[in-house]
CSV table of C-alpha atoms and ligand atoms in Angstrom, one decimal:
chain,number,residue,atom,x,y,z
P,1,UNK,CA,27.1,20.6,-9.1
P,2,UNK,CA,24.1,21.2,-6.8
P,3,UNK,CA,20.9,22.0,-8.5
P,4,UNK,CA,18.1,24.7,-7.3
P,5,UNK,CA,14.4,24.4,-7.6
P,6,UNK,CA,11.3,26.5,-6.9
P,7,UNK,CA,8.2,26.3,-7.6
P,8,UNK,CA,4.6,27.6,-6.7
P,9,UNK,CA,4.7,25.2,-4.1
P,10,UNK,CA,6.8,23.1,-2.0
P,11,UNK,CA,5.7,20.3,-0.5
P,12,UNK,CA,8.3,19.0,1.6
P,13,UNK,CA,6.9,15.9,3.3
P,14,UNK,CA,5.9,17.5,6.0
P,15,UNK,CA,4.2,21.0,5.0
P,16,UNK,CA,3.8,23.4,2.2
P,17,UNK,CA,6.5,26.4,1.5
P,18,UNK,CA,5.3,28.9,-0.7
P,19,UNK,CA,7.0,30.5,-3.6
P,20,UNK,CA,10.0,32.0,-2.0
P,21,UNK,CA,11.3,29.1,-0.8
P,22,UNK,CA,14.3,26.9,-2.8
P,23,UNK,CA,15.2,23.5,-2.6
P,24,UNK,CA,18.6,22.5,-3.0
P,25,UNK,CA,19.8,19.1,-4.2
P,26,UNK,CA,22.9,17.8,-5.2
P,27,UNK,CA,23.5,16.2,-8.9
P,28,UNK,CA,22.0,12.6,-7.9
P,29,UNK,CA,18.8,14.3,-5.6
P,30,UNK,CA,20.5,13.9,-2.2
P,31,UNK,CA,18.7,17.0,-0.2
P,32,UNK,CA,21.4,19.1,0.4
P,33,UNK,CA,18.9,21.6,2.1
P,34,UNK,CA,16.1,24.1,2.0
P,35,UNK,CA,16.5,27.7,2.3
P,36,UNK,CA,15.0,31.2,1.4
P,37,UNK,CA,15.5,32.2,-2.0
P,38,UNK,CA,17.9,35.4,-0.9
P,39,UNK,CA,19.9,33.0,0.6
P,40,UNK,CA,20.0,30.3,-2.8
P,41,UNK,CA,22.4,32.0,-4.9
P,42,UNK,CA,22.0,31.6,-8.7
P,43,UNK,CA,21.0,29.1,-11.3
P,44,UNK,CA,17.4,28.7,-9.7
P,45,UNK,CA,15.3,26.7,-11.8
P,46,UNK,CA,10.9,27.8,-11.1
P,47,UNK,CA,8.4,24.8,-12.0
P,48,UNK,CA,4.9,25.3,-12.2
P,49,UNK,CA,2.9,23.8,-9.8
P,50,UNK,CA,3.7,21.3,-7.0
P,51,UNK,CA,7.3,20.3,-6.2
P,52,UNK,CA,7.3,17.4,-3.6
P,53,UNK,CA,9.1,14.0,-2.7
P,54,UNK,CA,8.8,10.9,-4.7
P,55,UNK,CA,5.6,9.0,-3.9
P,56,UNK,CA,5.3,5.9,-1.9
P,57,UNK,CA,2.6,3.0,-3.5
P,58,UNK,CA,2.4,1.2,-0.1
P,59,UNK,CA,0.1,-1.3,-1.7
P,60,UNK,CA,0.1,-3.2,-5.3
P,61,UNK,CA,0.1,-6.5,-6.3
P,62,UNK,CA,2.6,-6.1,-9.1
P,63,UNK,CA,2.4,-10.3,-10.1
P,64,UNK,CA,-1.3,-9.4,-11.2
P,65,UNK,CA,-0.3,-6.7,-13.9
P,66,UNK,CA,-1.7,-9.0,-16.4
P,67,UNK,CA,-5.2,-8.7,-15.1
P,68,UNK,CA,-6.0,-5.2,-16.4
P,69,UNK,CA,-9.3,-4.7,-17.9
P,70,UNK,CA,-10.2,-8.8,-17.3
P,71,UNK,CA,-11.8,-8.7,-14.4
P,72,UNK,CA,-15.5,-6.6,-14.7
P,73,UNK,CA,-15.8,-3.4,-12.8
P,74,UNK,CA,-18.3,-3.3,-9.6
P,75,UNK,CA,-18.6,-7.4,-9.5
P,76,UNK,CA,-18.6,-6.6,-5.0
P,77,UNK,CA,-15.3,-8.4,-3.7
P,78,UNK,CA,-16.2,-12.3,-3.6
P,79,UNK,CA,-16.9,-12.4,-7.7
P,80,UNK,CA,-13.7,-10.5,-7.8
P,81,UNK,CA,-11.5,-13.0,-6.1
P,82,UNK,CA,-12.9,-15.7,-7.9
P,83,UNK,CA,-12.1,-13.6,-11.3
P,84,UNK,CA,-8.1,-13.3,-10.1
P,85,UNK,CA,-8.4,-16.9,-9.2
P,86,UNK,CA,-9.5,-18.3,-12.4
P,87,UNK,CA,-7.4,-15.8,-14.3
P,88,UNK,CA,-4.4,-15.6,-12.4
P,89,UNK,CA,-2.2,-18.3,-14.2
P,90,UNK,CA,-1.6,-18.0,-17.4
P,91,UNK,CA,1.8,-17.4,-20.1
P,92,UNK,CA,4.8,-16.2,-18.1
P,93,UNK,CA,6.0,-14.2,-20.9
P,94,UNK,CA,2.3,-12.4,-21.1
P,95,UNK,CA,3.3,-12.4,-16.7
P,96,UNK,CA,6.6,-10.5,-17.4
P,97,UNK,CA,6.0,-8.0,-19.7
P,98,UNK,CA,3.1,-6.2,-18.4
P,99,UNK,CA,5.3,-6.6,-15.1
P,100,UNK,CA,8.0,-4.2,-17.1
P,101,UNK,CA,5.2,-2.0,-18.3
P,102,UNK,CA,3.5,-2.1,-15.1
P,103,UNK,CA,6.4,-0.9,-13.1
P,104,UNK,CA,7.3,1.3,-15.8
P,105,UNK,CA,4.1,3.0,-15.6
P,106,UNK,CA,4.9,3.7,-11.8
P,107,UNK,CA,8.2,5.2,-12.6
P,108,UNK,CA,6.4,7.4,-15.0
P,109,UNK,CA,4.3,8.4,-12.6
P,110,UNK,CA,7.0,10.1,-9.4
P,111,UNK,CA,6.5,6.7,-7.5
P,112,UNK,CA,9.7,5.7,-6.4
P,113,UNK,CA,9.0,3.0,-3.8
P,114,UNK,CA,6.3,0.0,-3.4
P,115,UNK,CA,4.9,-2.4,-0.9
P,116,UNK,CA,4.3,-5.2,-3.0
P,117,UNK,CA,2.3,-8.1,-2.8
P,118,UNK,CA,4.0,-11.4,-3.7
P,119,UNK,CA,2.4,-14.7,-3.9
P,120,UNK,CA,4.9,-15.9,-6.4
P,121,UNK,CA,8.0,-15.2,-7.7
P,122,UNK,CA,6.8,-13.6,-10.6
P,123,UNK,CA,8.5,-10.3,-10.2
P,124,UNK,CA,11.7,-11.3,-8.6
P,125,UNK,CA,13.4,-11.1,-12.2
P,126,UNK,CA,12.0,-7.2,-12.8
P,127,UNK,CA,13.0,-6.1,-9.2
P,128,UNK,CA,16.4,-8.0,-9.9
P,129,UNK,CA,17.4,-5.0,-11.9
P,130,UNK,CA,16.8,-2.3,-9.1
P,131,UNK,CA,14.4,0.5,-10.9
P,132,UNK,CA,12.1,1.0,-8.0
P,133,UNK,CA,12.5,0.4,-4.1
P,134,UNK,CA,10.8,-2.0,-3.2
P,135,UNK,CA,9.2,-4.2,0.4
P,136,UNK,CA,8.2,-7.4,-0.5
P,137,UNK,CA,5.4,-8.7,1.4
P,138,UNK,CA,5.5,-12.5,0.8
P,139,UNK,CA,1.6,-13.3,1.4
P,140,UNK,CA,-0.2,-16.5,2.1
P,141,UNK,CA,-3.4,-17.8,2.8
P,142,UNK,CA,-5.2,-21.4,4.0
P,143,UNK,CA,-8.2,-21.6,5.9
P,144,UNK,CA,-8.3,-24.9,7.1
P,145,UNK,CA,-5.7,-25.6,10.3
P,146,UNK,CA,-4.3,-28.7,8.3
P,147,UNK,CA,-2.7,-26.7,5.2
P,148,UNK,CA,-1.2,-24.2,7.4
P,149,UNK,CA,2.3,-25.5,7.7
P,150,UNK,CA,2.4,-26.6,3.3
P,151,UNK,CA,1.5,-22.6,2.7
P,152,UNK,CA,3.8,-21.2,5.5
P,153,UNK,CA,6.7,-23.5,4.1
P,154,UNK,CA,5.5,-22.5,0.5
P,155,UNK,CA,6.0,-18.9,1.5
P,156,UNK,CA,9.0,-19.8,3.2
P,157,UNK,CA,10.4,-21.0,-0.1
P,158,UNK,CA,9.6,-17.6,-2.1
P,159,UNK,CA,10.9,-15.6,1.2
P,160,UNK,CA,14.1,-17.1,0.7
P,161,UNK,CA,14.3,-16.6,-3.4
P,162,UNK,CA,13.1,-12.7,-2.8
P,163,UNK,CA,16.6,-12.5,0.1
P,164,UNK,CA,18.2,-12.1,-3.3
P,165,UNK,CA,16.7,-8.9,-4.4
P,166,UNK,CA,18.1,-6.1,-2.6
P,167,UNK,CA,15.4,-5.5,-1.0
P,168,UNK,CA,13.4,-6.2,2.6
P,169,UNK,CA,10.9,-9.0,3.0
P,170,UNK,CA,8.3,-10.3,5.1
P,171,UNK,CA,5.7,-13.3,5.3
P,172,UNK,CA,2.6,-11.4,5.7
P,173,UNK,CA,-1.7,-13.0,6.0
P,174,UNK,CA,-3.5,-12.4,3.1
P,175,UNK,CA,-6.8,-11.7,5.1
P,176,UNK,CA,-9.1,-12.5,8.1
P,177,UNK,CA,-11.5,-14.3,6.3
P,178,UNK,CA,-8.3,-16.8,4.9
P,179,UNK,CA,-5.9,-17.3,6.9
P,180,UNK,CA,-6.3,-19.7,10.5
P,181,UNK,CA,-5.1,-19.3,13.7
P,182,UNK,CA,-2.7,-22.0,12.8
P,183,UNK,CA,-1.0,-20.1,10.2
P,184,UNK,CA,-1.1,-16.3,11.7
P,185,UNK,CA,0.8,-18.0,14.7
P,186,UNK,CA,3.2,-19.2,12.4
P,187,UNK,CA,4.0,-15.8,10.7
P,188,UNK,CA,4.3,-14.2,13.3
P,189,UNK,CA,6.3,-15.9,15.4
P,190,UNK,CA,8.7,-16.3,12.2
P,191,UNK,CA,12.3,-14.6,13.7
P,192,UNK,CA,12.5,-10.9,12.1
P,193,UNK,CA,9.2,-11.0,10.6
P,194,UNK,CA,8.1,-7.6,11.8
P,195,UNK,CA,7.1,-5.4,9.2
P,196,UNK,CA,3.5,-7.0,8.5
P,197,UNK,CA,0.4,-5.9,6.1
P,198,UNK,CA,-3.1,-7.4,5.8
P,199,UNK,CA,-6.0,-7.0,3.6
P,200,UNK,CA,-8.9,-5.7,6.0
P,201,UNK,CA,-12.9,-5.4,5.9
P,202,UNK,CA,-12.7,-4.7,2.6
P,203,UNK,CA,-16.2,-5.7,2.4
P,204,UNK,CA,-19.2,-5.8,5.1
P,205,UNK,CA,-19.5,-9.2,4.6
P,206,UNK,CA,-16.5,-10.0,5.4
P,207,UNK,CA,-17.5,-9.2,9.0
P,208,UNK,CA,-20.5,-10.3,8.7
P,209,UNK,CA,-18.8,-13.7,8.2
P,210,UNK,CA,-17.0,-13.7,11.5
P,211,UNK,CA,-20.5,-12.6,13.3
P,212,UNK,CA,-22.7,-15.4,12.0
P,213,UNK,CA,-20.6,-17.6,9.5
P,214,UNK,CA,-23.3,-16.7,6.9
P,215,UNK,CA,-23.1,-13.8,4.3
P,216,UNK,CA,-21.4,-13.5,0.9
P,217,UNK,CA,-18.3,-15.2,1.2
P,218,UNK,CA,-19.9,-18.4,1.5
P,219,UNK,CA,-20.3,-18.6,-2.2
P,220,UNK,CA,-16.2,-18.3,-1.9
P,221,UNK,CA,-15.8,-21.3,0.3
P,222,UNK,CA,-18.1,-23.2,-1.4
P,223,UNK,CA,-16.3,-22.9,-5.0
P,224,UNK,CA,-13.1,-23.9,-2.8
P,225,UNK,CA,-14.7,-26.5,-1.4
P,226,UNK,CA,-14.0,-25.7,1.9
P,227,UNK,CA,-15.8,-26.2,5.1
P,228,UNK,CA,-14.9,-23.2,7.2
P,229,UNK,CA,-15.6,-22.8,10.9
P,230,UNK,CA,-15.5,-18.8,10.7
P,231,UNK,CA,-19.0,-17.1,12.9
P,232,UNK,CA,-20.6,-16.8,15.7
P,233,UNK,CA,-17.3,-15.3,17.6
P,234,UNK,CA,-17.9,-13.2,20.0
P,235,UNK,CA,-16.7,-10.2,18.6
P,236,UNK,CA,-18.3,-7.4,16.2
P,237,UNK,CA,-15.6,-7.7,13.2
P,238,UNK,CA,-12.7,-9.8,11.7
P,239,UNK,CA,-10.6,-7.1,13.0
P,240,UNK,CA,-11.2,-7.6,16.5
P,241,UNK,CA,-11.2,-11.3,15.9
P,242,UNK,CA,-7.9,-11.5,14.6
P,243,UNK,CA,-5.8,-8.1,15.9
P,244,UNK,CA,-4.5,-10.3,18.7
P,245,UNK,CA,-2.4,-12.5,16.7
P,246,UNK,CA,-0.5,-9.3,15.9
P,247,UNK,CA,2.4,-8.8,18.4
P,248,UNK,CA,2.8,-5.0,19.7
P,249,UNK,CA,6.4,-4.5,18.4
P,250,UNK,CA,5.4,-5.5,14.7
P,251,UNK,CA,4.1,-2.9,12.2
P,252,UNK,CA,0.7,-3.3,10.9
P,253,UNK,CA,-0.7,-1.9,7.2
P,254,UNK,CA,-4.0,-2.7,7.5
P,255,UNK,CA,-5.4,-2.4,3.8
P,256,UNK,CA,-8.7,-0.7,2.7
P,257,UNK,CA,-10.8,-0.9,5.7
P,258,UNK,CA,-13.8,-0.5,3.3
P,259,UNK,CA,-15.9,-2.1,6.7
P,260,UNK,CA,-13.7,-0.5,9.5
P,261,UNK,CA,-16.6,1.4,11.9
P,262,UNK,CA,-16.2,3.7,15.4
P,263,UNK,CA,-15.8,0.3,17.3
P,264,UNK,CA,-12.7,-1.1,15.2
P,265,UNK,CA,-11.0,1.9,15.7
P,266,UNK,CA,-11.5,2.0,19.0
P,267,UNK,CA,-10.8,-1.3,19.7
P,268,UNK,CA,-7.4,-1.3,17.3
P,269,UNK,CA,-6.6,1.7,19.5
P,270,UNK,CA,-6.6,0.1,23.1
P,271,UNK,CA,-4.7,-2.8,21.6
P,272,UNK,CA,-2.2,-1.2,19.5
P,273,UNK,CA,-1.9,2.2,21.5
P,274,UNK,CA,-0.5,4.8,18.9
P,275,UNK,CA,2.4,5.9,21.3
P,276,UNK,CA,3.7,1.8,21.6
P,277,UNK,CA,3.1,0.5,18.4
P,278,UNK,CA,3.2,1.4,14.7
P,279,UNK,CA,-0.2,0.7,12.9
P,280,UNK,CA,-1.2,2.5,9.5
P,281,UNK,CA,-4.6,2.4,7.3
P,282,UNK,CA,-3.8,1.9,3.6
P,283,UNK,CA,-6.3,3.4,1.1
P,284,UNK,CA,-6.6,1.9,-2.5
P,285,UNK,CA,-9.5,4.5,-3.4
P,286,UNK,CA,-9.1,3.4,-7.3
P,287,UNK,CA,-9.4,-0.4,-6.8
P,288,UNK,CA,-12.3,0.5,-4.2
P,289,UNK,CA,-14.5,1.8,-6.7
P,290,UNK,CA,-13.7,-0.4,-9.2
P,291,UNK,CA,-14.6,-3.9,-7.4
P,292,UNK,CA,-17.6,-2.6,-5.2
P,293,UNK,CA,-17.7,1.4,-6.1
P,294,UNK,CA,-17.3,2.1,-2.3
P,295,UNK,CA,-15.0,4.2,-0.7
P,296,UNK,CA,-13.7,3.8,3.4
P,297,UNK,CA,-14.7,6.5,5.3
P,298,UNK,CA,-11.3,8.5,5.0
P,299,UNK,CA,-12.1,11.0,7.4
P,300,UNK,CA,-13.3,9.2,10.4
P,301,UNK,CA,-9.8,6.6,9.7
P,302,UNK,CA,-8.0,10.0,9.6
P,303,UNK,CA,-9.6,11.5,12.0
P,304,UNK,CA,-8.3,8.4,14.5
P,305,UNK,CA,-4.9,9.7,14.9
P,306,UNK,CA,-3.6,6.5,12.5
P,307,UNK,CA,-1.6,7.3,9.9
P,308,UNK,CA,-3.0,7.0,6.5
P,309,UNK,CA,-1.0,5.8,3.9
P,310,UNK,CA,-2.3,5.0,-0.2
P,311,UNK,CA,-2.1,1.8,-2.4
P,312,UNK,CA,-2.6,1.6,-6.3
P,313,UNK,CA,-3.7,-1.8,-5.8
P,314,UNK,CA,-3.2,-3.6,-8.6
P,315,UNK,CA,-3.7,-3.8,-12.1
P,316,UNK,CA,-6.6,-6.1,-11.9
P,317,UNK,CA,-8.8,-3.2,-9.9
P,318,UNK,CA,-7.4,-0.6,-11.3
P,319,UNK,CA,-7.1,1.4,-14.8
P,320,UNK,CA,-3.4,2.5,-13.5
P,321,UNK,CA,-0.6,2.8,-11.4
P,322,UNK,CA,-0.9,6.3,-9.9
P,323,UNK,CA,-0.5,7.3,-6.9
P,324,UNK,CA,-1.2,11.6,-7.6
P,325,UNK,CA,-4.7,10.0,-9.8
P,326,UNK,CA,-5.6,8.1,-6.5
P,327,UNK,CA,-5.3,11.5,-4.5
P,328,UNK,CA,-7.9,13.3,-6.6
P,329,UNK,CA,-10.0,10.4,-6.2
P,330,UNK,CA,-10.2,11.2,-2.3
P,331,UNK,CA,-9.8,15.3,-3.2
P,332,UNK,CA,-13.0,14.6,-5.0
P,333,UNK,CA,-15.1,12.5,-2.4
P,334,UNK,CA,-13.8,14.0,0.0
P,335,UNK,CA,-13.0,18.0,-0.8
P,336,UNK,CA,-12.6,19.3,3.5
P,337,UNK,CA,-8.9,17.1,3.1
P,338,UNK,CA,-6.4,19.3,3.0
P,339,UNK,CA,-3.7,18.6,0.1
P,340,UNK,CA,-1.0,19.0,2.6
P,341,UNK,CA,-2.7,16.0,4.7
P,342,UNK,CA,-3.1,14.2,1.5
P,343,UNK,CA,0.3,14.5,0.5
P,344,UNK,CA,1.9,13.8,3.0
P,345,UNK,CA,0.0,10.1,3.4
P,346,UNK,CA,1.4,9.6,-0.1
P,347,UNK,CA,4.9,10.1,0.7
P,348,UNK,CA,6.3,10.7,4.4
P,349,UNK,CA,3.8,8.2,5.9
P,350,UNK,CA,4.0,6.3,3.3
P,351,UNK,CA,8.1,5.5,3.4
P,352,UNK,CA,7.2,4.9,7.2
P,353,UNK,CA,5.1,2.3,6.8
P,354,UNK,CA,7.4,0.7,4.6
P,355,UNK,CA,10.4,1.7,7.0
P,356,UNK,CA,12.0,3.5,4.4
P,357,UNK,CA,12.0,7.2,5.9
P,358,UNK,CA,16.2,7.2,6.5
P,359,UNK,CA,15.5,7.6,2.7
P,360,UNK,CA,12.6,8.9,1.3
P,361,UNK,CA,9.3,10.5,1.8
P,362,UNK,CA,10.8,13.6,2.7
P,363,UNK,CA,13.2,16.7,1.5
P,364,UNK,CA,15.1,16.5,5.0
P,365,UNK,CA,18.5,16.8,5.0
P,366,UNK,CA,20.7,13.9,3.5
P,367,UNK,CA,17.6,12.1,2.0
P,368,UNK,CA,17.3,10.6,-1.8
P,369,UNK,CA,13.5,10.8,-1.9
P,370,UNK,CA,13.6,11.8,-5.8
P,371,UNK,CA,11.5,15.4,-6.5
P,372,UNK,CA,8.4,15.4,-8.5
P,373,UNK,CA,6.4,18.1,-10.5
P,374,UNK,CA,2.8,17.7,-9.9
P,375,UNK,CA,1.4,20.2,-12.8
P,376,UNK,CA,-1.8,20.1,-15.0
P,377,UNK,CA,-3.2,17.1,-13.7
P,378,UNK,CA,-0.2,14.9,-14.0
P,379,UNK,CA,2.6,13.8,-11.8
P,380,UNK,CA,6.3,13.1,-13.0
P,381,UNK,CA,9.6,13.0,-11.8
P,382,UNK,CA,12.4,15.7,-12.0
P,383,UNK,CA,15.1,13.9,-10.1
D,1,LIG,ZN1,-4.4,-6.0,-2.4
């Protein structure tokens, strides 16, 4: 039996209806359509609030759920990474359950697909049982020119234990400031390896690094004990140093451009033109503040024509994994956003970015994006 559902507001993935609007669903949440309510029939159920398609987490790092609350608040980015780099490893059982809880809490919350970040194969047992849609982005990392192929093969190796899920995967750079030449080459001229994310300026220093190979991150390098040959490039951020190893017909999540200025944009635009190539900013507001109590300047990414998209993050920057919570983070900052813009980052663009949109993101017709109640602060699922 179908089932009918109005509320004080229907988001739909694209725009707001109003009250007199009904959305119809069969008994498993396929949208069967959305009409008038004269035209509805009976058996209309009313919700208070906001009615809207399930949310999209397009960024989390679910392997790190164990980190919650270890990791200081407001330590700036480099004392962060070396935090998740001493704390990382530790008892897989400890690993595994606050994976279940972590992904449980996400569930909880109307998320119903991720972009996840996988170093490991931490999470492969959890995604095994199919609770959440996932995109595994298989990441990896080496600085120096001579590791490149042991990490790519590494990754290789967990790329080929995630083809078991039923789920898609990519190799993806962890970052500018970590990956070489050598390596980005290598990812992306893996066969099929299209759908591609990077973290990005998620500090100043960060380009700061690529101008003069000074700055911050050298305390980094130097814990690794590794001689880096990043600065003096001719180029006025990491972005515009390393956008050229992307190729135009992958897709690009660049995440948190906490650094990203007038130039980048401009820049990212002539090389990825927004007609010929699929490119979307990712916003983790929440982890943001919590490692250097910054925010990107949302409006001015929006403003570029680029579709936004929003991360959790993970655990270790973040008290929780919620996307509606991370929304009223940027209503608050940033109160001229319109909730239908912000909305519709956090789903429709969202399932886009993680080429999911033949399912989710929206209540168009023969979709199974689930439907949830956002009401008295809180977001949760109805179907
Ligand atoms: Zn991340």
């Amino acid at each position: 039996m179908n089932r009918k559902y109005r509320a004080e507001k229907l988001f739909t993935g694209h725009e707001f209806l109003g009250e007199d609007w009904v959305l119809i669903t069969n008994e498993v949440g396929k949208i069967i359509d959305t009409v008038p309510i004269h035209e509805a029939g009976e058996s209309v159920v009313y919700y208070p609030g906001t009615l809207l398609p399930g949310f999209i987490n397009a960024h989390c790092h679910l392997e790190l759920s164990h980190l919650k609350g270890v990791i200081p608040r407001h330590t700036g980015l480099v004392d962060f990474l070396m935090g998740v780099l001493q704390h990382r490893n530790t008892d897989s059982l400890v690993i595994q359950e606050a994976i279940e809880k972590a992904e449980k809490e996400m569930i909880l919350n109307g998320i119903v697909a991720v972009g996840d970040i996988c170093n490991q194969t931490d999470t492969l047992l959890q995604k095994q049982k199919g609770r959440l849609k996932y995109h595994n982005f298989i990441e990896t990392n080496a600085v120096l020119p001579a590791m490149a192929e042991k990490r790519f093969n590494n990754a290789l190796e967990v790329y080929h234990q995630f083809s078991h899920t039923p789920y898609r995967n990519s190799i993806v750079p962890h970052a500018p400031y970590s990956v070489s030449s050598e390596l980005f080459s290598m990812i992306t001229s893996l066969p099929g390896n299209k759908r591609l994310c990077m973290h990005n300026q998620e500090t100043q220093a960060e380009n700061e690094l690529f101008r003069t190979g000074k700055g911050d991150f050298q305390r980094l390098y130097d814990a690794l004990g590794i001689q880096h040959s990043f600065g003096n490039l001719p180029v006025n951020s990491s972005l515009q140093q390393v956008l050229p190893h992307f190729k135009p017909e992958s897709s690009l999540m660049l995440v948190h451009n906490l650094a990203t200025h007038d130039d980048d944009i401009e820049w990212l635009l002539k090389k990825r033109p927004l007609e010929e190539c699929e490119t979307s900013f990712c916003i983790c507001a929440g982890a943001n503040l919590y490692i250097s109590n910054q925010l990107p300047n949302i409006p001015m990414l929006s403003d570029s024509g680029i579709p936004l998209v929003i991360g959790t993050d993970s655990l270790a920057s973040n008290d929780e994994l919620n996307i509606y919570h991370e929304l009223e983070i940027i209503h608050e900052r940033f109160p001229a956003i319109p909730w239908e813009k912000l909305f519709k980052w956090a789903t429709l663009n969202g399932a886009i970015a993680l080429g999911m949109d033949n399912q989710l993101g929206s209540f168009d017709k023969g979709k199974t994006p689930g439907v949830v109640q956002v009401w008295g602060g809180k977001a949760n699922r109805i179907i």
